[in-house]
Coordinates of C-alpha atoms and ligand atoms in Angstrom, one line a residue:
M177 CA 0.0 0.0 0.1
T178 CA 1.4 3.4 -0.9
T179 CA -1.5 5.8 -0.2
L180 CA -3.9 5.9 2.8
T181 CA -6.7 8.2 3.4
I182 CA -8.1 8.2 6.9
R183 CA -10.5 10.5 8.8
R184 CA -8.8 13.5 10.3
P185 CA -7.2 12.5 13.6
D186 CA -7.6 14.0 16.9
D187 CA -4.9 14.3 19.6
W188 CA -6.3 13.4 22.9
H189 CA -3.4 14.8 24.9
L190 CA -1.6 17.9 23.9
H191 CA 0.4 20.8 25.3
L192 CA 0.0 24.0 23.5
R193 CA 1.4 26.4 26.3
D194 CA 0.6 30.2 26.0
G195 CA 1.7 33.4 24.3
A196 CA 4.6 33.1 21.8
M197 CA 5.0 29.4 22.3
L198 CA 1.3 28.8 21.6
Q199 CA 1.5 30.9 18.5
A200 CA 4.5 28.8 17.1
V201 CA 3.2 25.3 17.9
L202 CA -0.5 25.6 17.3
P203 CA -0.2 25.4 13.4
E204 CA 2.1 22.3 13.7
T205 CA -1.0 20.4 15.4
A206 CA -3.8 22.3 13.4
R207 CA -2.2 21.3 10.1
H208 CA -3.1 17.6 10.5
F209 CA -5.4 17.4 13.6
A210 CA -9.1 18.5 13.8
R211 CA -9.3 18.6 17.6
A212 CA -7.2 18.0 20.6
I213 CA -7.6 17.7 24.5
I214 CA -5.6 20.7 25.7
M215 CA -3.5 20.1 28.8
P216 CA -4.1 22.7 31.5
N217 CA -0.7 22.8 33.2
L218 CA 0.0 26.4 32.4
V219 CA 1.6 28.9 35.0
P220 CA -0.8 29.6 36.6
P221 CA -2.8 26.4 35.8
V222 CA -6.2 26.3 34.0
V223 CA -8.4 25.5 37.2
T224 CA -11.8 27.0 36.7
L225 CA -14.4 27.3 33.8
D226 CA -13.5 30.9 33.5
D227 CA -9.8 30.0 33.1
A228 CA -10.7 27.4 30.6
V229 CA -12.9 29.8 28.5
A230 CA -10.2 32.5 28.5
Y231 CA -7.6 30.0 27.4
R232 CA -9.7 28.6 24.7
D233 CA -10.3 32.2 23.4
R234 CA -6.5 32.7 23.3
I235 CA -6.0 29.4 21.4
L236 CA -8.6 30.3 18.8
A237 CA -7.1 33.7 18.6
A238 CA -3.6 32.2 17.9
L239 CA -5.0 30.0 14.9
P240 CA -3.7 31.1 11.6
Q241 CA -6.4 32.3 9.1
G242 CA -7.6 29.4 7.0
M243 CA -7.0 26.7 9.6
T244 CA -9.6 25.0 11.6
F245 CA -9.0 23.4 15.0
E246 CA -11.2 22.7 17.9
P247 CA -9.5 22.9 21.3
L248 CA -11.2 20.5 23.8
M249 CA -10.5 22.1 27.1
T250 CA -9.6 20.5 30.4
L251 CA -9.5 21.7 34.1
Y252 CA -6.4 21.2 36.2
L253 CA -7.7 19.5 39.5
T254 CA -6.5 21.1 42.8
E255 CA -7.5 20.4 46.3
G256 CA -9.5 23.6 46.1
T257 CA -11.5 22.6 42.9
D258 CA -15.2 23.4 43.3
P259 CA -17.5 20.5 42.3
T260 CA -20.1 23.0 41.2
D261 CA -17.7 24.6 38.9
V262 CA -16.7 21.5 37.4
E263 CA -20.4 20.7 36.7
R264 CA -20.9 24.1 35.1
A265 CA -17.8 23.5 33.0
A266 CA -19.1 20.2 31.7
A267 CA -22.6 21.7 31.0
S268 CA -20.9 24.5 29.0
G269 CA -19.8 21.8 26.5
L270 CA -16.3 23.5 26.3
V271 CA -14.7 21.4 29.0
K272 CA -14.3 17.7 28.2
A273 CA -12.2 16.3 31.1
V274 CA -10.5 17.0 34.3
K275 CA -6.7 16.5 34.6
L276 CA -5.3 14.8 37.7
Y277 CA -1.6 15.6 38.3
P278 CA -0.1 14.1 41.5
A279 CA 1.7 17.1 43.0
G280 CA 5.3 17.1 42.0
A281 CA 4.9 14.4 39.3
T282 CA 5.9 16.5 36.3
T283 CA 6.0 20.0 34.6
N284 CA 3.9 22.5 36.4
S285 CA 2.2 19.9 38.7
H286 CA 3.0 21.7 42.1
S287 CA -0.7 22.8 42.3
G288 CA -1.7 19.2 41.8
V289 CA -3.3 16.8 44.3
R290 CA -1.4 15.5 47.3
D291 CA -4.4 13.8 49.0
L292 CA -7.1 12.2 46.9
T293 CA -9.6 12.2 49.8
K294 CA -9.6 16.0 49.4
V295 CA -10.9 15.8 45.8
M296 CA -13.6 13.0 46.4
A297 CA -16.5 15.4 46.1
V298 CA -15.2 16.5 42.7
L299 CA -14.7 13.0 41.5
E300 CA -18.1 11.9 42.7
T301 CA -19.6 14.7 40.7
M302 CA -17.7 13.7 37.7
A303 CA -18.7 10.1 38.1
R304 CA -22.4 11.2 38.2
I305 CA -22.3 13.5 35.2
G306 CA -20.0 11.2 33.1
L307 CA -17.1 13.7 32.8
P308 CA -13.7 11.9 32.2
L309 CA -10.7 12.2 34.6
C310 CA -7.4 12.2 32.8
T311 CA -4.6 10.9 34.8
H312 CA -0.9 11.5 35.0
G313 CA -0.3 8.1 36.3
E314 CA 2.9 8.2 38.2
V315 CA 3.4 8.2 42.2
T316 CA 5.7 10.9 43.5
D317 CA 7.2 9.1 46.4
P318 CA 10.9 9.7 46.1
E319 CA 11.5 6.2 47.4
V320 CA 9.9 4.7 44.4
D321 CA 12.3 4.3 41.4
I322 CA 11.3 6.4 38.6
F323 CA 11.0 3.5 36.2
D324 CA 8.4 1.9 38.5
R325 CA 6.3 4.8 39.2
E326 CA 3.5 4.0 36.7
A327 CA 3.1 0.4 37.8
V328 CA 3.0 1.5 41.4
F329 CA 0.4 4.2 40.8
I330 CA -1.8 1.5 39.2
D331 CA -1.6 -0.6 42.2
T332 CA -1.8 2.0 45.0
V333 CA -3.9 4.9 43.5
L334 CA -5.8 4.0 40.3
A335 CA -7.1 0.5 41.3
P336 CA -8.4 1.6 44.8
L337 CA -9.9 4.7 43.2
R338 CA -11.8 2.6 40.6
R339 CA -12.9 0.2 43.3
R340 CA -14.3 3.1 45.3
L341 CA -15.9 4.8 42.2
P342 CA -16.3 2.4 39.5
E343 CA -18.7 4.8 37.5
L344 CA -15.8 7.2 37.2
R345 CA -14.7 7.3 33.6
I346 CA -10.8 7.5 33.5
V347 CA -8.2 7.9 30.8
M348 CA -4.8 6.5 31.8
E349 CA -2.8 9.0 29.9
H350 CA 0.5 8.3 28.0
I351 CA 1.0 4.8 29.4
T352 CA 4.5 3.5 29.2
T353 CA 4.5 0.0 30.5
E354 CA 3.1 -3.4 30.0
E355 CA 1.4 -3.2 33.3
G356 CA -0.4 -0.1 31.9
V357 CA -1.4 -1.9 28.7
A358 CA -2.8 -4.9 30.8
Y359 CA -4.7 -2.7 33.2
A360 CA -6.4 -0.8 30.6
A361 CA -7.2 -3.9 28.6
D362 CA -9.3 -5.3 31.6
G363 CA -10.9 -2.1 32.7
G364 CA -14.3 -2.3 30.9
E365 CA -16.1 0.6 29.3
N366 CA -15.2 3.3 31.8
L367 CA -11.5 3.0 31.3
A368 CA -9.2 3.8 28.3
A369 CA -5.5 4.6 27.7
T370 CA -3.7 7.0 25.6
I371 CA -0.3 6.2 24.0
T372 CA 2.2 8.6 22.6
T373 CA 4.0 8.3 19.3
H374 CA 7.4 8.6 20.9
H375 CA 6.9 5.9 23.5
M376 CA 6.3 3.5 20.5
I377 CA 9.7 4.6 19.0
I378 CA 12.1 5.0 21.8
N379 CA 13.2 3.0 24.8
R380 CA 15.3 4.0 27.8
N381 CA 18.6 3.2 25.9
H382 CA 17.7 5.8 23.3
I383 CA 17.9 8.3 26.0
L384 CA 20.8 7.2 28.0
A385 CA 23.2 4.9 25.9
G386 CA 26.0 6.5 24.0
G387 CA 25.3 10.0 25.6
I388 CA 22.3 11.5 27.1
K389 CA 19.8 12.9 24.7
P390 CA 17.7 15.5 26.3
H391 CA 15.2 15.7 23.5
Y392 CA 14.2 12.1 24.2
Y393 CA 13.4 12.8 27.9
C394 CA 9.9 13.1 28.9
L395 CA 7.6 11.9 31.7
P396 CA 6.6 9.3 32.1
V397 CA 10.1 8.4 31.1
A398 CA 10.5 5.7 28.3
K399 CA 11.0 2.2 29.9
R400 CA 12.9 -0.8 28.7
E401 CA 12.4 -2.4 25.3
K402 CA 9.6 -5.1 26.3
H403 CA 7.4 -2.1 27.4
R404 CA 7.8 -0.3 24.0
L405 CA 6.9 -3.5 22.3
A406 CA 3.8 -3.9 24.4
L407 CA 2.7 -0.4 23.7
R408 CA 3.1 -1.0 19.9
K409 CA 1.0 -4.2 20.3
A410 CA -1.7 -2.4 22.2
A411 CA -1.9 0.6 19.8
T412 CA -2.0 -1.7 16.7
S413 CA -4.4 -4.3 18.2
G414 CA -7.5 -2.5 17.0
S415 CA -8.8 -2.4 20.8
P416 CA -11.0 0.7 21.4
R417 CA -9.4 0.9 24.7
Y418 CA -6.2 2.5 23.3
F419 CA -6.1 5.8 21.3
L420 CA -3.6 8.5 20.4
G421 CA -2.5 11.2 22.8
T422 CA 0.9 12.6 21.6
D423 CA 1.8 14.5 24.7
S424 CA 3.7 16.8 22.4
A425 CA 5.2 19.0 24.9
P426 CA 7.3 21.9 23.7
H427 CA 10.2 23.4 25.7
V428 CA 12.8 25.8 24.3
D429 CA 16.1 24.2 23.7
A430 CA 17.8 26.2 26.4
L431 CA 15.6 24.4 29.0
K432 CA 16.0 21.0 27.4
E433 CA 19.8 21.2 27.1
H434 CA 20.3 22.2 30.6
A435 CA 21.9 20.7 33.6
C436 CA 18.3 20.0 35.0
G437 CA 16.4 19.6 31.8
C438 CA 12.6 19.8 31.3
A439 CA 10.5 16.8 30.4
G440 CA 8.8 16.7 27.1
C441 CA 9.1 15.5 23.5
F442 CA 7.9 17.9 20.8
T443 CA 6.2 15.6 18.2
A444 CA 3.3 17.6 16.7
T445 CA 5.1 18.2 13.4
N446 CA 5.8 14.6 12.5
T447 CA 3.4 12.4 14.6
L448 CA 1.3 11.3 11.7
S449 CA 4.1 10.2 9.5
L450 CA 5.8 8.5 12.3
L451 CA 2.6 6.6 13.3
A452 CA 2.0 5.4 9.7
H453 CA 5.6 4.1 9.7
V454 CA 5.0 2.3 13.0
F455 CA 1.7 0.8 11.9
E456 CA 3.1 -0.3 8.8
E457 CA 6.0 -2.0 10.6
E458 CA 3.4 -3.8 12.7
G459 CA 1.4 -4.9 9.7
A460 CA -1.6 -2.8 10.9
L461 CA -1.9 0.2 8.6
D462 CA -5.6 -0.8 8.3
R463 CA -5.8 0.0 12.0
L464 CA -4.2 3.4 12.1
E465 CA -7.6 5.2 11.5
G466 CA -9.0 3.5 14.7
F467 CA -6.1 4.7 16.8
T468 CA -6.0 8.3 15.6
S469 CA -9.5 9.0 14.6
L470 CA -12.2 6.6 15.8
H471 CA -11.5 5.2 19.3
G472 CA -10.9 8.6 21.1
P473 CA -14.3 10.2 19.9
A474 CA -16.1 6.9 20.9
F475 CA -14.6 7.1 24.5
Y476 CA -15.2 10.9 24.8
R477 CA -18.7 10.4 23.2
L478 CA -18.1 13.0 20.4
P479 CA -18.8 12.5 16.8
V480 CA -15.9 11.4 14.6
N481 CA -14.4 13.9 12.1
T482 CA -16.0 13.8 8.6
A483 CA -13.0 15.5 7.0
T484 CA -10.0 13.2 5.8
V485 CA -6.1 13.4 5.6
A486 CA -4.2 11.5 3.0
L487 CA -0.7 10.1 3.4
E488 CA 1.5 8.8 0.6
K489 CA 4.6 6.5 0.8
R490 CA 7.3 7.9 -1.3
A491 CA 10.7 6.8 -2.2
E492 CA 12.3 9.9 -0.6
P493 CA 12.1 10.2 3.1
C494 CA 10.3 13.0 4.9
V495 CA 12.4 16.0 5.9
W496 CA 11.2 17.9 8.8
P497 CA 12.7 21.1 10.3
D498 CA 15.2 20.4 13.1
K499 CA 13.6 23.2 15.1
I500 CA 10.4 25.2 15.2
V501 CA 11.1 28.9 15.8
S502 CA 9.1 30.5 18.5
G503 CA 9.1 34.0 19.9
A504 CA 10.3 32.2 23.2
G505 CA 13.2 30.4 21.5
P506 CA 13.8 27.4 19.3
V507 CA 11.9 24.1 19.9
T508 CA 13.6 20.9 18.7
V509 CA 11.5 18.6 16.7
F510 CA 11.5 14.9 17.7
Q511 CA 13.7 13.0 15.3
P512 CA 13.1 9.2 15.2
G513 CA 16.6 8.2 14.1
F514 CA 15.5 6.4 11.0
P515 CA 14.1 7.4 7.7
V516 CA 10.3 7.7 7.3
H517 CA 8.7 7.7 3.9
W518 CA 5.1 8.5 4.8
H519 CA 4.3 12.0 3.7
V520 CA 1.1 13.8 4.9
L521 CA -0.5 15.5 1.9
T522 CA -1.9 18.9 3.0
Ligands
DOR5 O1 7.0 15.0 29.3 C1 6.2 15.6 29.8 N1 6.0 17.0 29.6 N2 5.4 15.1 30.6 C2 4.3 15.7 31.3 O2 3.7 15.1 32.0 C3 4.3 17.2 31.2 C4 4.8 17.6 29.9 C5 5.1 19.1 29.9 O3 4.1 19.9 30.3 O4 6.0 19.6 29.6
ZN6 ZN1 1.4 15.8 29.0

């Protein structure tokens, strides 16, 4: 097969930031994607419905003329979040999920949740109205090895929460382990998981062997090879439990190439080509559309996109810019380290 037309994809986990960075990265996503779930970890975070409405307006204002894109907003869960505001946010139709960051787990997570019992009233409201909770599924206990933090989160936080509130609809975001794959597989209708493009391409050796590669560092950090293979198998399985959330997370190079570098891989520019490459390698090109364009809307109870996007496999490999230029500084585009021949026709 050398051409492929699929329904226009959606990105169910995306960081757009704000200001000059937003301006630079938004077209990279809007070029190929119809909608995206927008992460709320700005400084200060997007906590209330009013915050989300204002942020959505800034995103739409930054959209270049002639492009269409629908930001699906999320609220950042804090221990002070008001359940009635969450209910109003869902009713507005603009807010599609609430994001749980365990405090200290990742970039701009310090306003996140330390004690889940303090947000139970919010979670009960969400369970009642069917509003999904997106989880950054890592424990923050410094005693727990960083490569084990996802599996420990599943056992000690997620499983007890789901036993207590089985009606709560949960998205395990950016799963990186075979434990995550297995837990999502058995979770029933109220559970799904997103998988990033880069976690299907790199393992921890790519980050650390032969010199440290800061542009491959993200959170949850890529794990050993068997986990990468489990993620590829899950994504290409055709199961509706798994769908694309790129977690494309721009940081300026100065903060990535740093003694204490930021977490995040910027994949918006080339995600679709990379996915076609991965799905072809797995003999599953016919399942790409499910992963990018069908399973996500089904879980979020939204219509699928009617527009399409076409890809063509050409002899010459794709060439992407090394960097996106932003008013905040350059942002390095994720490079897979192998040639990719699936060009997106725009
Ligand atoms: O790598 C990451 N980058 N993981 C996250 O959870 C946050 C994100 C960011 O905001 O940069
Ligand atoms: Zn993220």
